[in-house]
Tab-separated table of C-alpha atoms in Angstrom:
chain	number	residue	atom	x	y	z
A	1	UNK	CA	-12.515	201.789	121.852
A	2	UNK	CA	-15.592	203.972	121.790
A	3	UNK	CA	-16.922	201.877	118.906
A	4	UNK	CA	-16.584	198.800	121.091
A	5	UNK	CA	-17.815	200.168	124.437
A	6	UNK	CA	-19.996	203.108	123.403
A	7	UNK	CA	-20.756	206.069	125.633
A	8	UNK	CA	-19.968	204.173	128.844
A	9	UNK	CA	-16.334	204.453	127.797
A	10	UNK	CA	-16.539	208.190	128.595
A	11	UNK	CA	-16.469	207.520	132.348
A	12	UNK	CA	-13.210	205.630	131.945
A	13	UNK	CA	-11.778	208.446	129.806
A	14	UNK	CA	-12.777	211.070	132.375
A	15	UNK	CA	-11.044	209.094	135.122
A	16	UNK	CA	-7.826	208.802	133.123
A	17	UNK	CA	-8.080	212.465	132.167
A	18	UNK	CA	-8.352	213.583	135.775
A	19	UNK	CA	-5.295	211.543	136.738
A	20	UNK	CA	-3.148	212.801	133.835
A	21	UNK	CA	-4.440	216.303	133.168
A	22	UNK	CA	-1.076	217.903	132.306
A	23	UNK	CA	-0.309	215.169	129.796
A	24	UNK	CA	-3.813	215.410	128.335
A	25	UNK	CA	-3.393	219.164	127.879
A	26	UNK	CA	-0.083	218.550	126.132
A	27	UNK	CA	-1.714	216.099	123.723
A	28	UNK	CA	-4.594	218.506	123.138
A	29	UNK	CA	-2.188	221.321	122.333
A	30	UNK	CA	-0.254	219.167	119.837
A	31	UNK	CA	-3.489	218.047	118.187
A	32	UNK	CA	-5.152	221.498	118.338
A	33	UNK	CA	-8.042	220.147	120.409
A	34	UNK	CA	-10.123	222.595	122.461
A	35	UNK	CA	-10.530	220.758	125.763
A	36	UNK	CA	-13.244	223.155	126.903
A	37	UNK	CA	-15.456	221.146	124.526
A	38	UNK	CA	-16.287	217.797	126.135
A	39	UNK	CA	-15.994	215.763	122.928
A	40	UNK	CA	-12.584	217.265	122.156
A	41	UNK	CA	-11.397	216.693	125.729
A	42	UNK	CA	-12.372	213.026	125.503
A	43	UNK	CA	-10.673	212.803	122.121
A	44	UNK	CA	-7.487	214.174	123.702
A	45	UNK	CA	-7.669	211.496	126.418
A	46	UNK	CA	-8.133	208.801	123.762
A	47	UNK	CA	-5.130	210.170	121.882
A	48	UNK	CA	-3.087	210.136	125.106
A	49	UNK	CA	-3.965	206.465	125.674
A	50	UNK	CA	-3.254	205.547	122.073
A	51	UNK	CA	0.131	207.292	122.207
A	52	UNK	CA	1.034	205.497	125.426
A	53	UNK	CA	0.098	202.151	123.887
A	54	UNK	CA	1.878	202.779	120.605
A	55	UNK	CA	5.095	203.884	122.305
A	56	UNK	CA	5.200	200.854	124.545
A	57	UNK	CA	4.832	203.187	127.506
A	58	UNK	CA	8.217	204.064	128.888
A	59	UNK	CA	6.764	204.922	132.291
A	60	UNK	CA	5.664	201.544	133.617
A	61	UNK	CA	3.867	203.065	136.595
A	62	UNK	CA	1.640	205.177	134.346
A	63	UNK	CA	0.854	202.192	132.172
A	64	UNK	CA	0.054	200.028	135.215
A	65	UNK	CA	-2.399	202.678	136.455
A	66	UNK	CA	-4.046	202.877	133.029
A	67	UNK	CA	-4.353	199.086	132.864
A	68	UNK	CA	-5.787	198.901	136.390
A	69	UNK	CA	-8.368	201.574	135.579
A	70	UNK	CA	-9.312	199.796	132.353
A	71	UNK	CA	-9.699	196.470	134.145
A	72	UNK	CA	-11.991	198.169	136.682
A	73	UNK	CA	-13.977	199.708	133.826
A	74	UNK	CA	-14.438	196.237	132.296
A	75	UNK	CA	-15.480	194.773	135.654
A	76	UNK	CA	-18.015	197.582	136.088
A	77	UNK	CA	-19.461	196.613	132.714
A	78	UNK	CA	-19.843	193.028	133.958
A	79	UNK	CA	-16.880	191.627	132.049
A	80	UNK	CA	-14.858	189.582	134.490
A	81	UNK	CA	-12.125	188.586	132.060
A	82	UNK	CA	-8.441	188.545	132.893
A	83	UNK	CA	-6.670	190.993	130.578
A	84	UNK	CA	-2.895	191.241	130.759
A	85	UNK	CA	-1.138	194.584	130.333
A	86	UNK	CA	-0.127	193.372	126.867
A	87	UNK	CA	-3.764	192.581	125.991
A	88	UNK	CA	-4.811	196.090	126.998
A	89	UNK	CA	-1.884	197.634	125.155
A	90	UNK	CA	-2.939	195.776	121.991
A	91	UNK	CA	-6.520	197.040	122.350
A	92	UNK	CA	-5.262	200.617	122.508
A	93	UNK	CA	-2.950	200.046	119.547
A	94	UNK	CA	-5.916	198.782	117.519
A	95	UNK	CA	-7.881	201.820	118.650
A	96	UNK	CA	-5.063	204.115	117.465
A	97	UNK	CA	-5.035	202.445	114.044
A	98	UNK	CA	-8.816	202.840	113.765
A	99	UNK	CA	-8.621	206.534	114.682
A	100	UNK	CA	-5.792	207.112	112.222
A	101	UNK	CA	-7.734	205.310	109.472
A	102	UNK	CA	-10.854	207.336	110.217
A	103	UNK	CA	-8.861	210.589	110.236
A	104	UNK	CA	-7.277	209.728	106.874
A	105	UNK	CA	-10.697	209.058	105.364
A	106	UNK	CA	-12.067	212.456	106.469
A	107	UNK	CA	-9.195	214.389	104.875
């Protein structure tokens, strides 16, 4: 997603991170990410979103909040396009695949 939206995506990630801090810390621990470093914290939030999208998000309320925040982010960027929850989920799935591909290339 960062490749698509650039640094402005960080504001969205920070918002999601503040609303799901315990879950973000759990992801960071599993991935050995030091969340005291801003870039690693944002990476943990991206991983959290990618996991939620790839799992189909069992907690519908959490997913609805993520989708609402993402829609607001898009509106703030001037994109007034109607994205369904499924559209957003697919974007995050594609993001997960890109991150996994990039991680495999760096190993």
